[in-house]
CSV table of C-alpha atoms in Angstrom, one decimal:
chain,number,residue,atom,x,y,z
A,880,MET,CA,44.6,46.8,50.1
A,881,VAL,CA,46.9,48.9,52.6
A,882,LEU,CA,50.3,49.1,52.1
A,883,LEU,CA,52.5,50.5,54.9
A,884,ILE,CA,55.8,51.9,54.1
A,885,TYR,CA,58.7,52.6,56.7
A,886,PHE,CA,61.3,54.8,56.5
A,887,ASN,CA,64.6,54.3,58.5
A,888,VAL,CA,66.6,57.5,59.3
A,889,LEU,CA,70.1,57.5,60.3
A,890,LEU,CA,71.2,59.9,62.8
A,891,PRO,CA,74.8,61.3,63.9
A,892,THR,CA,75.4,60.9,67.6
A,893,ASP,CA,77.3,63.4,69.6
A,894,ALA,CA,79.4,60.5,71.3
A,895,ASP,CA,80.5,59.1,67.9
A,896,LYS,CA,83.2,61.2,66.4
A,897,ASN,CA,84.3,58.5,63.6
A,898,GLY,CA,81.1,59.4,61.3
A,899,ILE,CA,79.4,56.3,62.4
A,900,PHE,CA,75.3,56.8,62.0
A,901,LEU,CA,72.8,55.1,64.5
A,902,PRO,CA,69.5,53.9,62.7
A,903,LEU,CA,66.3,55.5,64.4
A,904,GLN,CA,63.7,53.0,63.3
A,905,ASN,CA,60.1,54.0,62.1
A,906,LEU,CA,60.6,57.7,62.4
A,907,CYS,CA,57.9,58.1,59.6
A,908,CYS,CA,55.2,55.8,58.6
A,909,GLU,CA,53.0,56.4,55.6
A,910,VAL,CA,49.9,54.4,54.9
A,911,VAL,CA,49.6,54.1,51.1
A,912,HIS,CA,46.0,52.8,50.1
A,913,ARG,CA,46.0,50.6,46.9
A,914,LEU,CA,42.8,50.6,44.8
A,915,GLN,CA,41.9,47.0,43.1
A,916,VAL,CA,39.2,45.9,41.0
A,917,ILE,CA,38.0,42.6,42.0
A,918,GLY,CA,36.6,40.1,39.4
A,919,GLY,CA,36.9,36.3,39.2
A,920,ARG,CA,35.7,32.9,37.6
A,921,VAL,CA,32.2,31.9,37.1
A,922,THR,CA,30.7,28.6,36.2
A,923,VAL,CA,27.1,28.5,35.5
A,924,VAL,CA,24.6,25.9,33.9
A,925,GLN,CA,23.7,26.5,29.9
A,926,GLY,CA,20.0,28.4,30.1
A,927,ALA,CA,20.7,29.7,33.9
A,928,THR,CA,21.1,33.3,35.3
A,929,VAL,CA,24.7,34.3,36.4
A,930,THR,CA,26.3,37.3,37.7
A,931,LEU,CA,29.6,38.4,36.6
A,932,PRO,CA,31.1,40.3,39.5
A,933,CYS,CA,33.0,43.7,39.3
A,934,GLN,CA,33.8,45.6,42.3
A,935,LEU,CA,36.4,48.8,42.6
A,936,THR,CA,37.9,48.9,46.3
A,937,ASP,CA,39.9,51.4,48.4
A,938,SER,CA,39.2,54.3,45.8
A,939,LYS,CA,38.0,57.9,46.8
A,940,GLU,CA,38.3,58.8,43.3
A,941,THR,CA,35.9,60.2,40.8
A,942,LEU,CA,34.4,57.5,38.6
A,943,LYS,CA,33.5,58.7,35.3
A,944,GLN,CA,32.5,55.1,33.4
A,945,ILE,CA,32.3,51.8,33.5
A,946,LEU,CA,32.9,49.7,30.4
A,947,TRP,CA,32.5,46.1,30.0
A,948,GLN,CA,34.3,44.3,26.9
A,949,ARG,CA,34.1,40.4,26.1
A,950,SER,CA,35.8,37.8,24.1
A,951,THR,CA,33.7,34.8,23.8
A,952,ARG,CA,32.9,31.7,21.6
A,953,GLY,CA,30.4,33.3,20.0
A,954,ARG,CA,32.4,36.7,19.5
A,955,PRO,CA,36.0,35.8,19.4
A,956,LEU,CA,37.1,39.5,18.6
A,957,LYS,CA,37.0,41.5,21.5
A,958,ASP,CA,34.0,44.0,21.6
A,959,ASN,CA,32.8,46.9,23.8
A,960,PHE,CA,29.0,45.3,24.8
A,961,PHE,CA,28.2,47.4,27.9
A,962,ASN,CA,28.8,51.1,28.8
A,963,ILE,CA,27.8,53.1,31.7
A,964,LEU,CA,29.0,56.8,31.8
A,965,GLU,CA,28.3,59.5,34.4
A,966,LYS,CA,26.4,62.6,32.6
A,967,ASN,CA,25.2,65.5,34.7
A,968,GLY,CA,24.6,63.2,37.7
A,969,LYS,CA,22.8,60.6,35.8
A,970,TYR,CA,24.0,57.1,34.7
A,971,PRO,CA,22.6,56.4,31.2
A,972,ILE,CA,23.5,52.7,30.0
A,973,GLU,CA,24.6,51.5,26.5
A,974,LEU,CA,24.4,48.0,25.8
A,975,THR,CA,24.6,45.9,22.6
A,976,ASP,CA,22.8,42.7,24.2
A,977,GLU,CA,19.6,42.7,25.9
A,978,ARG,CA,20.4,39.6,28.1
A,979,PHE,CA,22.8,41.3,30.2
A,980,ARG,CA,21.5,43.8,32.8
A,981,PHE,CA,23.4,46.1,35.4
A,982,VAL,CA,23.1,44.9,39.0
A,983,GLY,CA,25.6,47.1,40.6
A,984,SER,CA,25.8,50.5,41.7
A,985,PHE,CA,27.7,53.1,40.0
A,986,THR,CA,28.0,55.3,43.0
A,987,GLU,CA,29.4,52.2,45.2
A,988,LYS,CA,31.9,51.4,42.1
A,989,ASN,CA,30.2,48.1,41.7
A,990,GLY,CA,30.1,47.1,37.9
A,991,SER,CA,28.5,43.8,38.2
A,992,LEU,CA,26.2,42.5,35.5
A,993,GLN,CA,23.5,39.8,35.3
A,994,LEU,CA,23.3,37.5,32.4
A,995,SER,CA,20.1,35.6,31.6
A,996,LYS,CA,19.8,32.6,29.5
A,997,ALA,CA,23.4,31.9,29.3
A,998,SER,CA,24.5,30.2,26.3
A,999,LEU,CA,27.8,27.9,25.2
A,1000,MET,CA,28.4,31.2,22.9
A,1001,ASP,CA,28.9,33.0,26.2
A,1002,GLU,CA,31.7,31.1,27.5
A,1003,GLY,CA,35.1,33.3,27.7
A,1004,SER,CA,36.8,36.2,29.1
A,1005,TYR,CA,35.0,39.5,30.3
A,1006,SER,CA,37.0,42.6,31.0
A,1007,CYS,CA,35.3,45.1,33.6
A,1008,ILE,CA,37.1,48.4,33.0
A,1009,PHE,CA,36.8,51.2,35.6
A,1010,LEU,CA,37.6,54.8,34.1
A,1011,LEU,CA,38.8,57.1,37.2
A,1012,LEU,CA,39.2,60.5,36.7
A,1013,GLU,CA,42.4,61.1,38.4
A,1014,SER,CA,44.5,57.7,37.8
A,1015,GLY,CA,42.8,56.7,34.5
A,1016,ASN,CA,41.8,53.1,33.8
A,1017,HIS,CA,41.8,49.9,36.1
A,1018,LYS,CA,40.6,46.5,35.2
A,1019,THR,CA,40.0,42.8,36.0
A,1020,GLU,CA,39.2,39.8,34.2
A,1021,VAL,CA,36.0,37.7,34.8
A,1022,SER,CA,36.3,34.1,33.2
A,1023,LEU,CA,32.9,32.5,32.5
A,1024,HIS,CA,32.6,29.0,32.1
A,1025,LEU,CA,29.3,26.9,31.0
A,1026,LEU,CA,28.4,23.4,31.7
A,1027,GLY,CA,26.0,21.6,29.3
A,1028,THR,CA,22.7,20.4,30.3
A,1029,GLN,CA,23.8,17.0,29.7
A,1030,TYR,CA,26.7,17.2,31.9
A,1031,PHE,CA,24.5,18.9,34.6
A,1032,THR,CA,21.5,15.9,34.5
A,1033,TRP,CA,24.2,13.3,35.1
A,1034,PHE,CA,25.8,15.3,37.9
A,1035,LEU,CA,22.2,15.1,39.6
A,1036,ILE,CA,21.9,11.6,39.0
A,1037,ILE,CA,25.3,10.8,40.6
A,1038,GLU,CA,24.4,13.3,43.5
A,1039,ILE,CA,21.1,11.4,44.0
A,1040,LEU,CA,22.7,8.0,44.0
A,1041,TYR,CA,25.3,9.0,46.5
A,1042,PHE,CA,22.6,10.3,49.0
A,1043,SER,CA,20.5,7.2,48.7
A,1044,ILE,CA,23.4,4.9,49.3
A,1045,PHE,CA,24.8,6.7,52.1
A,1046,PHE,CA,22.1,8.7,53.8
A,1047,PRO,CA,19.1,6.2,53.1
A,1048,SER,CA,15.9,7.5,55.1
């Protein structure tokens, strides 16, 4: 995100002896980049594989760590479950759940994770936190919603009926 900041400067005129100032518009313009961490809302069918998106944008700062936390049906207390640190040019991964896999890129400031075999116990709120050397922590929330297989089956049946009625071959 780019934020433009304009300054108005008031200058006295020689013709004006009453102390009235005339504005000189846009004498200086400064561009300020505001970094963002992009997450979102994700919906998946139970048992499927899903990607939890997390991307840091508009930052040239040094990234030191990407940390994921979660609060789900199965784990209502927030816990740190996935951690990537920069150590001597290498990026070791610390994780507590083998179903998660890092699909992002530390150097590109992409912290996205892939979850395989998603279950109803995984439904909940996930926090992606980037630790930058200069400005500290920046975080976003990713909300994961699951559809049961029964719901998905009914959805497919309705979709098939719709196409067979309105688009017969």
